[in-house]
Every structure is written in structure tokens, then in C-alpha cells.
Coordinates of C-alpha atoms in Angstrom, one line a residue:
M2 CA 104.6 168.5 149.4
K3 CA 106.6 170.9 147.0
Q4 CA 107.4 170.2 143.5
L5 CA 111.3 169.7 143.1
K6 CA 112.7 172.5 140.9
L7 CA 116.0 173.3 139.7
E8 CA 116.2 176.3 142.0
D9 CA 116.0 173.9 145.0
Y10 CA 119.6 172.7 144.5
A11 CA 121.0 174.8 147.4
I12 CA 118.2 173.6 149.7
I13 CA 118.4 169.9 148.9
Q14 CA 122.0 169.3 148.5
P15 CA 123.0 169.6 152.2
Y16 CA 120.5 166.8 153.0
L17 CA 121.9 164.6 150.3
E18 CA 125.3 165.0 151.6
K19 CA 124.1 164.3 155.1
A20 CA 122.6 161.0 154.1
N21 CA 125.8 160.1 152.2
Y22 CA 124.2 157.2 150.2
E23 CA 126.0 155.4 147.4
G24 CA 124.1 155.0 144.2
Y25 CA 123.3 157.5 141.4
N26 CA 119.6 157.9 142.4
S27 CA 120.6 160.2 145.2
N28 CA 122.2 162.7 142.9
F29 CA 120.5 166.0 142.4
V30 CA 121.8 166.1 138.7
T31 CA 120.0 162.7 138.1
M32 CA 116.8 163.9 139.8
M33 CA 116.7 166.9 137.4
M34 CA 117.3 165.0 134.5
W35 CA 114.5 162.6 135.0
N36 CA 112.2 165.0 136.8
H37 CA 109.9 165.3 133.8
E38 CA 109.2 161.7 134.1
Y39 CA 109.0 161.0 137.9
H40 CA 107.4 164.4 139.0
I41 CA 109.3 164.6 142.1
Q42 CA 108.0 166.2 145.4
Y43 CA 109.7 166.8 148.6
E44 CA 109.1 167.9 152.1
I45 CA 111.7 169.2 154.7
H46 CA 111.2 168.3 158.4
D47 CA 113.3 169.0 161.5
N48 CA 115.5 166.1 161.1
F49 CA 115.1 164.7 157.6
L50 CA 114.1 165.4 153.9
I51 CA 111.8 163.0 152.0
M52 CA 111.1 162.8 148.3
L53 CA 108.1 161.2 146.7
H54 CA 108.0 160.2 143.0
H55 CA 104.9 159.8 140.7
Y56 CA 105.6 157.5 137.7
K57 CA 102.7 156.2 135.4
N58 CA 100.1 156.2 138.4
I59 CA 102.6 154.5 140.7
Y60 CA 103.8 156.5 143.8
F61 CA 107.2 155.5 145.5
W62 CA 109.5 157.1 147.9
A63 CA 113.2 157.7 147.8
M64 CA 115.2 156.7 150.9
P65 CA 114.9 159.4 153.5
F66 CA 117.7 161.9 153.4
T67 CA 119.0 162.1 156.9
T68 CA 121.3 160.2 159.2
P69 CA 120.5 156.7 160.7
E70 CA 119.3 157.9 164.0
F71 CA 116.3 159.5 162.3
Y72 CA 115.5 156.6 159.9
Q73 CA 112.5 155.5 162.0
E74 CA 111.0 159.0 162.5
A75 CA 111.2 159.5 158.7
L76 CA 109.8 156.2 157.8
D77 CA 106.9 156.5 160.2
Y78 CA 106.0 159.7 158.6
M79 CA 106.3 158.3 155.1
I80 CA 104.1 155.3 155.9
K81 CA 101.6 157.6 157.6
Y82 CA 101.6 159.9 154.6
S83 CA 101.0 157.0 152.2
H84 CA 98.0 155.7 154.2
Q85 CA 96.4 159.3 154.4
H86 CA 96.9 159.7 150.7
G87 CA 95.7 156.2 149.7
F88 CA 98.7 154.6 148.0
P89 CA 100.8 151.7 149.1
F90 CA 104.1 152.6 150.9
M91 CA 107.1 151.6 148.8
I92 CA 110.7 152.8 148.7
D93 CA 112.5 152.1 145.4
C94 CA 116.2 152.0 144.7
A95 CA 117.2 151.4 148.3
I96 CA 120.8 150.6 148.7
E97 CA 122.2 147.6 150.7
S98 CA 123.7 149.6 153.5
F99 CA 120.4 151.3 154.2
V100 CA 118.5 148.0 154.0
S101 CA 121.2 146.4 156.4
T102 CA 120.7 149.3 158.9
L103 CA 116.9 148.8 158.9
Q104 CA 117.1 145.0 159.3
K105 CA 119.4 145.4 162.4
N106 CA 116.7 147.5 164.1
D107 CA 113.8 146.5 166.2
Y108 CA 111.4 148.1 163.5
S109 CA 112.6 145.7 160.8
H110 CA 109.4 143.6 161.2
Q111 CA 107.5 146.5 159.7
F112 CA 109.0 145.9 156.2
L113 CA 109.6 143.6 153.5
F114 CA 112.7 143.8 151.3
E115 CA 112.8 142.9 147.5
R116 CA 116.1 142.5 145.7
T117 CA 115.9 144.4 142.4
P118 CA 119.1 143.4 140.5
F119 CA 118.0 145.1 137.4
N120 CA 118.4 148.4 139.4
D121 CA 121.9 147.7 140.6
D122 CA 124.7 150.2 139.9
Y123 CA 127.8 149.1 138.1
I124 CA 131.0 150.6 139.6
Y125 CA 134.3 150.6 137.6
D126 CA 137.9 151.5 138.5
K127 CA 138.5 155.0 137.0
D128 CA 142.2 154.4 136.3
M129 CA 141.3 151.3 134.3
L130 CA 138.8 153.1 132.0
Q131 CA 141.0 156.1 131.7
T132 CA 144.5 154.5 130.9
L133 CA 142.9 151.2 129.3
A134 CA 145.9 149.4 130.6
G135 CA 145.9 145.7 131.5
K136 CA 144.6 142.6 129.9
K137 CA 141.0 143.2 130.8
M138 CA 141.0 146.3 128.8
Q139 CA 142.7 144.8 125.8
K140 CA 139.6 144.6 123.5
R141 CA 138.6 148.1 124.4
R142 CA 142.2 149.3 123.9
N143 CA 142.2 147.8 120.4
H144 CA 139.1 149.8 119.7
Y145 CA 140.6 153.0 121.0
N146 CA 143.8 152.5 119.0
A147 CA 141.8 151.9 115.9
F148 CA 140.1 155.2 116.4
L149 CA 143.4 157.0 116.9
K150 CA 144.7 155.6 113.8
A151 CA 141.7 156.6 111.7
Y152 CA 141.2 159.9 113.2
P153 CA 144.5 161.3 114.5
D154 CA 143.3 164.9 114.2
Y155 CA 140.1 164.6 116.3
E156 CA 139.5 167.4 118.8
Y157 CA 138.0 167.0 122.4
R158 CA 136.7 170.0 124.3
D159 CA 134.3 171.0 126.9
L160 CA 130.9 172.0 125.4
D161 CA 129.3 175.4 126.0
I162 CA 125.6 175.3 126.6
V163 CA 125.1 178.6 124.8
K164 CA 127.5 178.1 121.7
D165 CA 127.0 174.4 121.4
F166 CA 123.3 173.7 122.2
D167 CA 122.2 173.7 118.5
I168 CA 124.9 171.2 117.4
I169 CA 124.1 168.9 120.4
F170 CA 120.4 168.9 119.6
T171 CA 121.1 168.4 115.9
C172 CA 123.4 165.3 116.8
L173 CA 120.7 163.8 119.1
N174 CA 118.2 164.1 116.4
R175 CA 120.4 162.5 113.9
W176 CA 121.6 159.7 116.1
E177 CA 118.3 158.7 117.6
G178 CA 116.3 159.5 114.5
E179 CA 118.2 156.8 112.6
K180 CA 116.7 154.1 114.7
D181 CA 113.7 152.3 113.4
N182 CA 111.8 152.2 116.7
L183 CA 112.6 155.0 119.0
S184 CA 111.6 153.6 122.4
E185 CA 109.7 155.5 125.1
S186 CA 112.6 155.4 127.4
M187 CA 114.9 156.8 124.6
T188 CA 112.5 159.6 123.9
S189 CA 112.4 160.4 127.6
E190 CA 116.3 160.3 127.7
V191 CA 116.5 162.8 125.0
R192 CA 114.0 165.1 126.8
G193 CA 116.2 164.7 130.0
I194 CA 119.3 165.5 128.2
M195 CA 117.9 168.8 126.8
S196 CA 116.6 169.6 130.4
L197 CA 120.1 169.1 131.7
L198 CA 121.7 171.2 129.0
S199 CA 119.4 174.0 129.7
S200 CA 120.3 173.8 133.4
K201 CA 124.2 173.8 133.0
H202 CA 124.7 177.2 134.6
L203 CA 123.0 176.0 137.8
L204 CA 124.1 172.5 138.2
P205 CA 127.6 171.0 138.9
F206 CA 128.2 168.7 135.9
H207 CA 130.7 168.5 133.0
I208 CA 129.9 167.9 129.3
G209 CA 132.5 167.2 126.8
G210 CA 132.5 166.3 123.2
I211 CA 134.7 164.9 120.3
F212 CA 134.7 166.7 117.0
I213 CA 136.0 165.0 113.8
H214 CA 136.4 167.4 110.8
N215 CA 134.6 170.1 112.8
Q216 CA 131.5 168.0 113.3
L217 CA 130.4 166.7 116.7
E218 CA 130.5 163.0 116.7
A219 CA 130.2 162.2 120.4
F220 CA 129.4 164.0 123.8
I221 CA 129.3 162.9 127.4
I222 CA 127.7 164.3 130.5
A223 CA 129.0 163.4 134.1
S224 CA 128.9 164.8 137.6
K225 CA 130.6 164.1 140.9
L226 CA 128.9 161.8 143.4
N227 CA 129.8 160.8 147.1
H228 CA 132.4 158.1 147.9
S229 CA 135.1 159.5 145.4
T230 CA 132.8 158.4 142.5
I231 CA 131.9 159.9 139.1
Q232 CA 128.6 159.3 137.6
I233 CA 128.1 159.0 133.8
H234 CA 124.7 160.4 132.9
V235 CA 124.9 160.3 129.2
E236 CA 127.2 158.8 126.6
K237 CA 126.3 159.5 123.0
A238 CA 128.3 158.7 120.0
N239 CA 128.2 157.9 116.2
K240 CA 128.1 154.1 116.4
D241 CA 129.6 153.9 112.9
I242 CA 132.9 155.2 114.2
R243 CA 134.9 152.4 115.9
G244 CA 136.5 153.2 119.2
L245 CA 134.6 156.4 119.7
Y246 CA 132.9 155.3 123.0
P247 CA 136.2 154.5 124.8
A248 CA 137.7 157.7 123.3
I249 CA 134.9 160.1 124.8
L250 CA 135.0 158.5 128.3
K251 CA 138.9 158.5 128.3
E252 CA 138.9 162.1 127.4
L253 CA 136.4 163.2 129.9
L254 CA 138.3 161.3 132.7
E255 CA 141.7 162.8 131.6
H256 CA 140.2 166.4 131.7
H257 CA 138.1 166.2 134.8
F258 CA 137.7 164.4 138.2
Q259 CA 141.4 163.9 138.9
N260 CA 140.7 163.1 142.6
E261 CA 138.0 160.5 142.0
K262 CA 138.7 156.7 142.2
W263 CA 135.4 155.1 140.8
V264 CA 133.0 155.5 137.9
N265 CA 129.3 154.8 138.3
R266 CA 127.7 153.7 134.9
E267 CA 124.2 153.2 136.4
E268 CA 122.1 150.1 136.0
D269 CA 121.3 147.6 133.0
M270 CA 117.4 147.9 133.6
G271 CA 117.3 144.1 133.0
L272 CA 118.1 144.4 129.3
E273 CA 120.4 141.5 128.4
N274 CA 122.4 143.5 125.7
L275 CA 123.0 146.3 128.1
R276 CA 123.9 143.8 130.9
R277 CA 126.6 142.2 128.6
S278 CA 128.0 145.6 127.6
K279 CA 128.3 146.8 131.2
Q280 CA 129.9 143.5 132.4
S281 CA 132.4 143.5 129.5
L282 CA 134.0 146.6 131.1
H283 CA 134.7 144.6 134.3
P284 CA 133.0 146.3 137.2
V285 CA 134.9 146.2 140.5
K286 CA 131.6 146.2 142.4
M287 CA 127.8 146.4 142.2
I288 CA 125.7 148.7 144.4
H289 CA 122.8 146.3 145.2
K290 CA 119.4 147.8 145.2
Y291 CA 116.1 146.9 146.9
R292 CA 112.4 147.9 147.0
I293 CA 111.0 148.2 150.5
Y294 CA 107.4 147.5 151.4
E295 CA 105.1 147.7 154.5
N296 CA 104.9 144.2 155.8
Q297 CA 101.2 143.3 155.7
T298 CA 101.6 139.5 155.0
I299 CA 98.5 137.3 155.2
I300 CA 98.4 133.5 154.7
E301 CA 95.5 131.8 153.1
K302 CA 94.5 128.8 151.0
A303 CA 95.1 129.1 147.3
N304 CA 92.1 129.9 145.0
D305 CA 91.5 129.6 141.2
H306 CA 92.9 132.9 140.5
N307 CA 96.3 132.1 142.1
L308 CA 97.3 129.4 139.7
E309 CA 99.5 131.2 137.3
D310 CA 101.3 133.2 139.9
I311 CA 102.0 130.0 141.8
K312 CA 103.4 128.4 138.7
K313 CA 105.5 131.3 138.0
L314 CA 106.9 131.2 141.5
W315 CA 107.6 127.6 141.3
L316 CA 109.7 128.0 138.1
Q317 CA 111.6 130.9 139.7
C318 CA 112.4 129.0 142.9
F319 CA 113.5 125.5 141.6
E320 CA 116.4 125.6 139.3
D321 CA 116.0 122.1 138.2
E322 CA 112.5 122.6 137.1
T323 CA 111.7 123.0 133.4
E324 CA 108.5 124.2 131.7
E325 CA 107.6 120.5 130.9
S326 CA 108.1 119.3 134.5
T327 CA 106.3 122.4 135.9
N328 CA 103.4 121.7 133.6
Y329 CA 103.2 118.2 134.5
Y330 CA 103.1 119.1 138.2
F331 CA 100.3 121.7 137.8
Q332 CA 98.3 119.7 135.4
E333 CA 98.4 116.4 137.3
L334 CA 99.3 116.9 141.0
Y335 CA 98.5 120.5 142.0
H336 CA 95.4 121.0 144.1
K337 CA 94.5 124.4 145.4
E338 CA 92.8 122.7 148.4
N339 CA 96.1 121.5 149.6
T340 CA 98.0 124.6 148.9
F341 CA 98.8 127.6 151.1
V342 CA 100.1 131.0 150.0
L343 CA 101.7 133.9 151.9
K344 CA 100.7 137.2 150.2
N345 CA 101.8 140.9 150.8
D346 CA 99.6 143.5 149.0
N347 CA 97.8 140.8 147.1
R348 CA 101.2 139.6 145.7
I349 CA 102.2 135.8 146.3
L350 CA 105.6 135.7 147.8
S351 CA 105.7 132.1 149.1
A352 CA 103.6 128.9 148.6
L353 CA 103.5 125.4 150.1
Q354 CA 101.5 122.3 149.1
I355 CA 100.9 119.6 151.7
V356 CA 99.3 116.4 150.3
P357 CA 98.0 113.1 152.0
M358 CA 100.5 110.2 151.7
S359 CA 100.1 106.5 152.8
I360 CA 102.9 104.9 154.5
M361 CA 103.4 101.3 155.4
K362 CA 104.9 100.8 158.9
N363 CA 105.5 97.4 160.3
K364 CA 102.8 95.8 158.0
K365 CA 100.3 98.6 159.0
P366 CA 99.2 101.4 156.7
E367 CA 99.3 104.9 158.1
E368 CA 97.9 108.0 156.7
C369 CA 100.5 110.9 156.9
Y370 CA 101.2 114.0 154.9
F371 CA 103.9 115.0 152.5
I372 CA 105.0 118.6 152.1
L373 CA 105.4 118.5 148.3
G374 CA 107.1 121.9 147.8
V375 CA 107.9 125.1 149.7
C376 CA 109.0 128.1 147.6
T377 CA 109.6 131.7 148.4
H378 CA 110.3 134.2 145.6
P379 CA 114.2 134.6 145.3
Y380 CA 114.1 138.2 145.6
F381 CA 112.3 137.9 149.1
Q382 CA 114.3 135.1 150.6
K383 CA 116.1 135.2 154.0
Q384 CA 113.4 137.3 155.7
G385 CA 111.5 134.5 157.5
L386 CA 108.7 134.1 155.0
M387 CA 109.0 130.4 154.6
K388 CA 109.3 130.1 158.4
Q389 CA 106.1 132.0 158.9
L390 CA 104.2 129.9 156.2
L391 CA 105.7 126.6 157.5
Y392 CA 104.7 127.3 161.1
F393 CA 101.3 128.3 160.0
V394 CA 100.8 125.0 158.1
L395 CA 102.3 122.9 160.7
S396 CA 99.8 124.4 163.2
K397 CA 97.0 123.0 161.0
Y398 CA 98.3 119.5 161.0
T399 CA 99.1 118.9 164.6
N400 CA 99.5 115.2 165.8
K401 CA 100.1 114.2 162.2
T402 CA 103.2 112.6 160.8
I403 CA 104.6 114.9 158.1
Y404 CA 107.4 114.2 155.7
L405 CA 109.3 116.5 153.5
Q406 CA 112.2 116.1 151.0
A407 CA 115.4 117.3 152.4
Y408 CA 117.4 119.2 149.8
H409 CA 118.7 121.4 152.5
P410 CA 118.2 119.5 155.8
E411 CA 119.7 122.3 158.0
I412 CA 116.7 124.5 157.1
Y413 CA 114.1 122.2 158.6
R414 CA 115.6 121.0 161.8
P415 CA 114.6 124.1 163.7
F416 CA 111.0 123.2 162.8
G417 CA 111.3 119.7 164.4
F418 CA 112.1 117.7 161.4
H419 CA 114.9 115.1 161.4
A420 CA 116.3 112.8 158.8
S421 CA 114.0 109.7 158.4
H422 CA 115.2 108.1 155.1
Y423 CA 118.6 107.9 153.5
H424 CA 119.9 106.8 150.1
Q425 CA 123.3 105.8 148.9
V426 CA 124.7 107.4 145.9
I427 CA 127.4 105.0 144.4
E428 CA 129.8 105.6 141.5
I429 CA 129.8 102.2 139.9
D430 CA 133.1 100.6 138.9
K431 CA 132.3 99.0 135.6
N432 CA 135.2 96.6 135.9
M433 CA 133.2 94.7 138.5
L434 CA 130.4 94.1 136.1
K435 CA 130.1 91.1 134.1
N436 CA 128.7 90.6 130.6
Y437 CA 125.2 89.2 130.5
S438 CA 123.9 88.2 127.1
D439 CA 120.5 87.0 128.4
L440 CA 119.1 90.4 129.7
K441 CA 115.6 90.6 128.6
I442 CA 114.2 94.2 128.2
S443 CA 110.4 94.5 128.5
Q444 CA 108.0 97.1 127.5
Q445 CA 105.2 95.8 129.8
Y446 CA 104.9 98.8 132.0
D447 CA 102.4 97.1 134.2
L448 CA 105.3 95.2 135.6
L449 CA 106.5 98.3 137.3
E450 CA 103.9 98.3 140.0
K451 CA 104.4 94.6 140.5
Y452 CA 108.2 94.9 140.8
Y453 CA 107.9 97.7 143.2
H454 CA 105.5 95.9 145.5
Q455 CA 107.8 92.8 145.6
F456 CA 110.9 95.1 146.3
V457 CA 109.4 97.1 149.1
S458 CA 107.9 94.1 150.8
H459 CA 111.3 93.6 152.5
F460 CA 111.3 96.8 154.2
D461 CA 109.7 97.8 157.5
E462 CA 108.6 101.2 156.3
Y463 CA 107.9 102.5 152.7
R464 CA 105.5 104.5 150.7
I465 CA 102.3 102.9 149.5
R466 CA 102.1 104.0 145.8
S467 CA 98.6 104.3 144.6
H468 CA 97.3 103.0 141.3
E469 CA 97.1 106.6 140.1
Y470 CA 100.8 107.0 140.9
W471 CA 101.6 104.2 138.4
Q472 CA 99.3 105.7 135.7
L473 CA 101.2 108.9 135.8
L474 CA 104.7 107.6 136.2
R475 CA 105.5 107.4 132.5
K476 CA 104.2 110.9 132.0
R477 CA 106.3 112.2 135.0
C478 CA 109.5 110.6 133.5
E479 CA 108.8 112.2 130.2
S480 CA 108.5 115.6 131.7
F481 CA 111.9 115.2 133.4
N482 CA 113.5 113.6 130.4
D483 CA 114.0 110.4 132.4
Q484 CA 114.0 106.8 131.0
I485 CA 112.4 103.8 132.3
L486 CA 114.2 100.5 131.6
I487 CA 112.4 97.3 132.7
F488 CA 114.5 94.1 132.9
E489 CA 112.1 91.0 132.8
D490 CA 112.4 89.0 136.1
L491 CA 114.9 91.3 137.6
G492 CA 113.5 94.8 138.3
Y493 CA 113.7 98.3 136.7
F494 CA 115.7 101.4 136.5
I495 CA 114.6 105.1 136.2
Y496 CA 117.6 107.0 134.9
H497 CA 118.8 110.3 133.3
E498 CA 121.4 110.5 130.8
D499 CA 123.5 113.5 129.8
D500 CA 126.7 114.0 127.9
E501 CA 128.9 112.8 130.8
S502 CA 127.0 110.4 133.0
I503 CA 124.1 108.1 133.4
Y504 CA 122.4 108.7 136.8
I505 CA 120.0 106.0 138.1
S506 CA 117.5 107.7 140.3
E507 CA 115.4 104.7 141.1
A508 CA 116.6 101.1 141.2
I509 CA 114.0 98.4 142.0
Y510 CA 115.5 94.9 142.1
F511 CA 114.9 91.5 143.8
N512 CA 118.4 90.8 145.1
Q513 CA 121.9 92.2 144.9
N514 CA 122.9 89.7 142.2
N515 CA 119.9 90.9 140.0
L516 CA 121.1 94.5 140.6
L517 CA 124.5 93.7 139.3
Q518 CA 123.0 92.1 136.3
M519 CA 120.9 95.2 135.5
L520 CA 123.8 97.5 136.0
S521 CA 125.9 95.5 133.5
Y522 CA 123.5 96.8 130.6
F523 CA 125.6 100.1 130.9
K524 CA 129.0 98.3 131.1
K525 CA 130.0 99.3 127.5
S526 CA 128.9 102.9 127.9
S527 CA 131.9 105.4 128.2
K528 CA 129.9 107.6 130.4
K529 CA 130.2 107.7 134.3
L530 CA 127.7 105.5 135.9
I531 CA 126.0 106.7 139.1
L532 CA 123.5 104.6 141.2
E533 CA 121.2 106.2 143.8
C534 CA 119.8 103.4 145.8
D535 CA 118.6 102.1 149.1
M536 CA 120.8 101.5 152.2
T537 CA 121.0 97.6 152.0
V538 CA 123.1 97.7 148.7
N539 CA 126.7 96.6 149.5
L540 CA 129.0 97.2 146.5
N541 CA 132.7 97.7 146.8
C542 CA 132.7 101.2 145.2
E543 CA 133.1 104.8 146.1
S544 CA 129.7 106.1 147.7
K545 CA 128.1 108.7 150.0
Y546 CA 124.9 109.0 152.0
I547 CA 122.2 111.6 151.2
I548 CA 119.1 112.4 153.2
T549 CA 116.0 111.8 151.1
M550 CA 113.3 112.4 153.5
M551 CA 112.7 114.1 156.9
S552 CA 109.8 113.6 159.4
N553 CA 108.4 115.7 162.3
T554 CA 108.0 112.5 164.6
L555 CA 111.7 111.9 165.2
Q556 CA 113.9 113.4 168.0
K557 CA 117.1 112.9 166.0
D558 CA 118.5 111.8 162.6
R559 CA 118.1 108.1 162.2
M560 CA 120.0 106.2 159.6
E561 CA 118.2 102.9 159.2
S562 CA 118.5 100.4 156.4
N563 CA 114.9 98.9 156.7
K564 CA 113.2 102.1 155.3
Y565 CA 112.6 103.2 151.7
I566 CA 111.0 106.3 150.2
N567 CA 112.1 107.7 147.0
E568 CA 109.9 110.6 145.8
V569 CA 110.2 113.7 143.7
Y570 CA 106.3 114.2 143.3

């Protein structure tokens, strides 16, 4: 491997052009600006060029610079090199078109692909940023007009590396030195800027500045990318001067890059303030980025060291989960011995918990299993990891009836699961409800178990809820911000209330007249009343059916009213 140097531009650039990647990471100017931090090395082979970065004890590759027919040859060499030199294979900042090409080829099983949205490039319409025309640019246009009004005699000119080096350096020190805490990345950026400036005579980029009263107040550095795109490497300005940022960019675009259509303003690095700033300029598209790893997945039972990683994964995957509900689950219901994890390079990417569950079928108890949760990291989804994990677990529980909740039924049918239990979701017409003055609300929570057993005794199939289940129910409801409402001698509701609606997620009652009496409790509420209930309820209201549970013992979906299971966990 050779160290990348400024003098290598003429050697490297033809390979960059051959690869023709979108994205600013494949720009030689960018490489040189940050080479002090990433210590880039390269090798040239007959059909490809490869680059290896070394950042804070982590090695990673750039995409191979070649045409698609040589991707596999290059990747095979890069993997072999990684193995020989004792570091994990990883490509960072791979663009979507490159990833898509790999995924369509036979060797795609060699790799795992991780979405890294914090690395995505923001792409803008050049004319919009240059003219500031249109409703979307109104706020920016107002700032620019305020600048023109305040400083009508400002001067824009291209900066000369010899004549202007000292004033640029002085301005950088002044602007950055005013910050209370100069971050490591800022310090590195200043070093990169100075490196670029000292290389101006050898690299194809433009640098321009705005002077006010003969003092430099802003400067900008940009270069040309492929795909009719301009990359903005640096924008620095006196933040106390309103409209200076739109002015410096507008001037650069008016003076250079007349034939380009797009402006690449790089990534937001996952920083919320930077994200809002870049989104406020209305990007026309994003260049999506990925990390690529060698696929070395293994599946094993969870251990004590996996707990925090599984909790984090759970929160990332399930949008309706909160810190409270997740803590409840992992404190009260999680068991490592029932949990399987899929790992790659010791990183948990997918997890599944399968727990024993007792079902009453035709008056006979049956020991079954319930897949309580399957989750795959959002950045690794749609690569078959859940499929791999689910098949592995199912092979461990052959000849067992297994249930799972059906948030997305179409996902599980290929695995042999079909809908076994349904609910109705009914929007209650409150006009049909009568006023009952004799409703008795009880605080005797031991009635819950009694009422449930009385209710399910009418069904041919239902879940047997253990005594432990009832001991935990109130705590579970608290964690989900659900309410329990017990009606003496009628039944109970578990419901959730927000600003617009009351959603009853469990309705336990003795007969339909009792159910109507219980619903009348909410008659005077101005909120929408939604009832999720079993299939035997017959109300003259708008309703829909939902699948609440699937089973691996059915050959097709079966909508039967004599079954009842209603579980979250």
C-alpha cells in the first residue's frame, strides 16, 4: 500500500472517473482535505484501484474504483487483504447504486449492508440556491436582501493562495477562536482547510471571498464532481452579519460552474442542528450511504452480557415502545434462556424470544409456544436476517404449536403461519348508548381474574392466564399508560386515552347487554370511542376485522368466533 499524496492526483483521477460514483467521498479534493485524519493508502491493480482508510484505530475501505464487471475481483482482494492484516473487512460511505449492484449479484450473500443516514449527502438545485427564487427560498432571500441593504458596497473576488493566505488564516483563527469549546472535528476541519489552501496550485477547486470595508468576512471552497454536481467543501462566514451565508454561496455559483445543475452540501453527521439547517434549504434528493461488512452471522442463545444490546434493539425496532414499557418487559418478562440472537462480528442485529404459553382447546389444556417479539435493527432490515433467525428457532421447536402476533401477517405466511385469531375494531355510535345511573365502579383488582375466566369459558379456544399474569397486569398497564376500569357484576375494560379518542384494547363482559352498559360510561365524552373486541360482538356500528394471532398449525387463515386470545406481552 502507498500513502496517498497530493502528487498522485494525475494517477488517481482516471480511476475515480471510471468508477463514476455519486457522492462527495469519491472526490480527490475531499480526500486531500481530510487525509491528515484518515491516513489514506492505495493500491493499483490491473482492473481496479482500492483505498484503505485508517481512522482512530479503525480500518475501512472506500468502494473499489473500477467498473461493475470488476467489483467481485476487487472485493475478493480487499477481503483477503483484511484477513491477512488482521482487521475486519468494512466499506464505509458506499452509495446506494453500488450496494444495489452487489445485491443483484450471486456473491451478495457474502455481505451485510448497514444504512448510515447520518452519512447521506444532501443534493440541491443549483439554480434555486443561485437565484433564491420561489416560495421555498423566501426566508433565505429575505436574509440576502437584508445583507444587500446593509452592505451595498461589499466585494466578492476569487482568493489567491499566495496573496490571501494570511488573511484567510487570520479569519479562521478569529471565527473559530471565538467559540467556547472548539470541537475535535472543528480543529481537524481548520487543518484540512489549510492543507487545501496550500495545495491550490495542484488541485481543481475554486475559493472565493466576500470583503466588507476591505476586510474578509466570508469565504467558500468548492470543486466539481461527476453527475453535473458541485461540492461545497467549506463555507465560513462571520455569523454576526445577517445574510452573509446565502450571499457567499450565491456569488460563487454566479462566478463559476455555469454548466452544473446540482450542489452537494455533504452530510449532517447525525447532528440535529446541522440536519435542520440542511433540510431548511430543501434538498431535491439524498445520496443514501451504507456500510458493508463481511457476512459472518451466527445464531446463539442470549447471555447475561447481551441484555443492554437487546434492550436497545427492542427500542429501535418497535415504534410504540417507550422507555417505561421496555423496562417493564425486560424487568418482568425477559428471559435469556428463551431468547435467541443473530450476531455479526459480535454485534447483535436481530433477536427473538419464544416463551411457553398454555392454551385451552376444547376443554383440554395444551402447552404451546408464543413468539413474543422478533426484531431486526432498522439499518439492517430487508436482508433476510429475521428469516434466518426465525427458521433457526422453528427448527428447534418442531411438532410444537407456535403462536405469534400478526402486526404484519404477510411477513409470516411464507414460514407456515396463518391467521388463527381475529378481533373486531368498532367505532361506537354513542347515540345507541343509554344512560345508566347504577353503574358501580370497583377497585377490587382480584375481580379481573374472576371475570376473565367467566368470559373465556364460553370459547372453545383461549389462553390460560396464569396467576403471575394477573399479578403483573396492573404494572403492565401503567407502563403502557393504559387504564383499568372494573364494572361490578358486568366485566372490565382496559383502555388508552389520548386527546382525540378512547381506545378499549380489552373488553371482558358477561353478555352483550352488559357490554353496552359498560360502554355507556363513556357516552358523555366528546372523544371518539373505539372498541377492540372478540368476534361474537354484534353492534350496528362501523367496524373492521384485524388478525391478532397467527399459528403454524393451520393450512389457511381461519376466521372463527369461538376463539379468543388478546396478548401484547
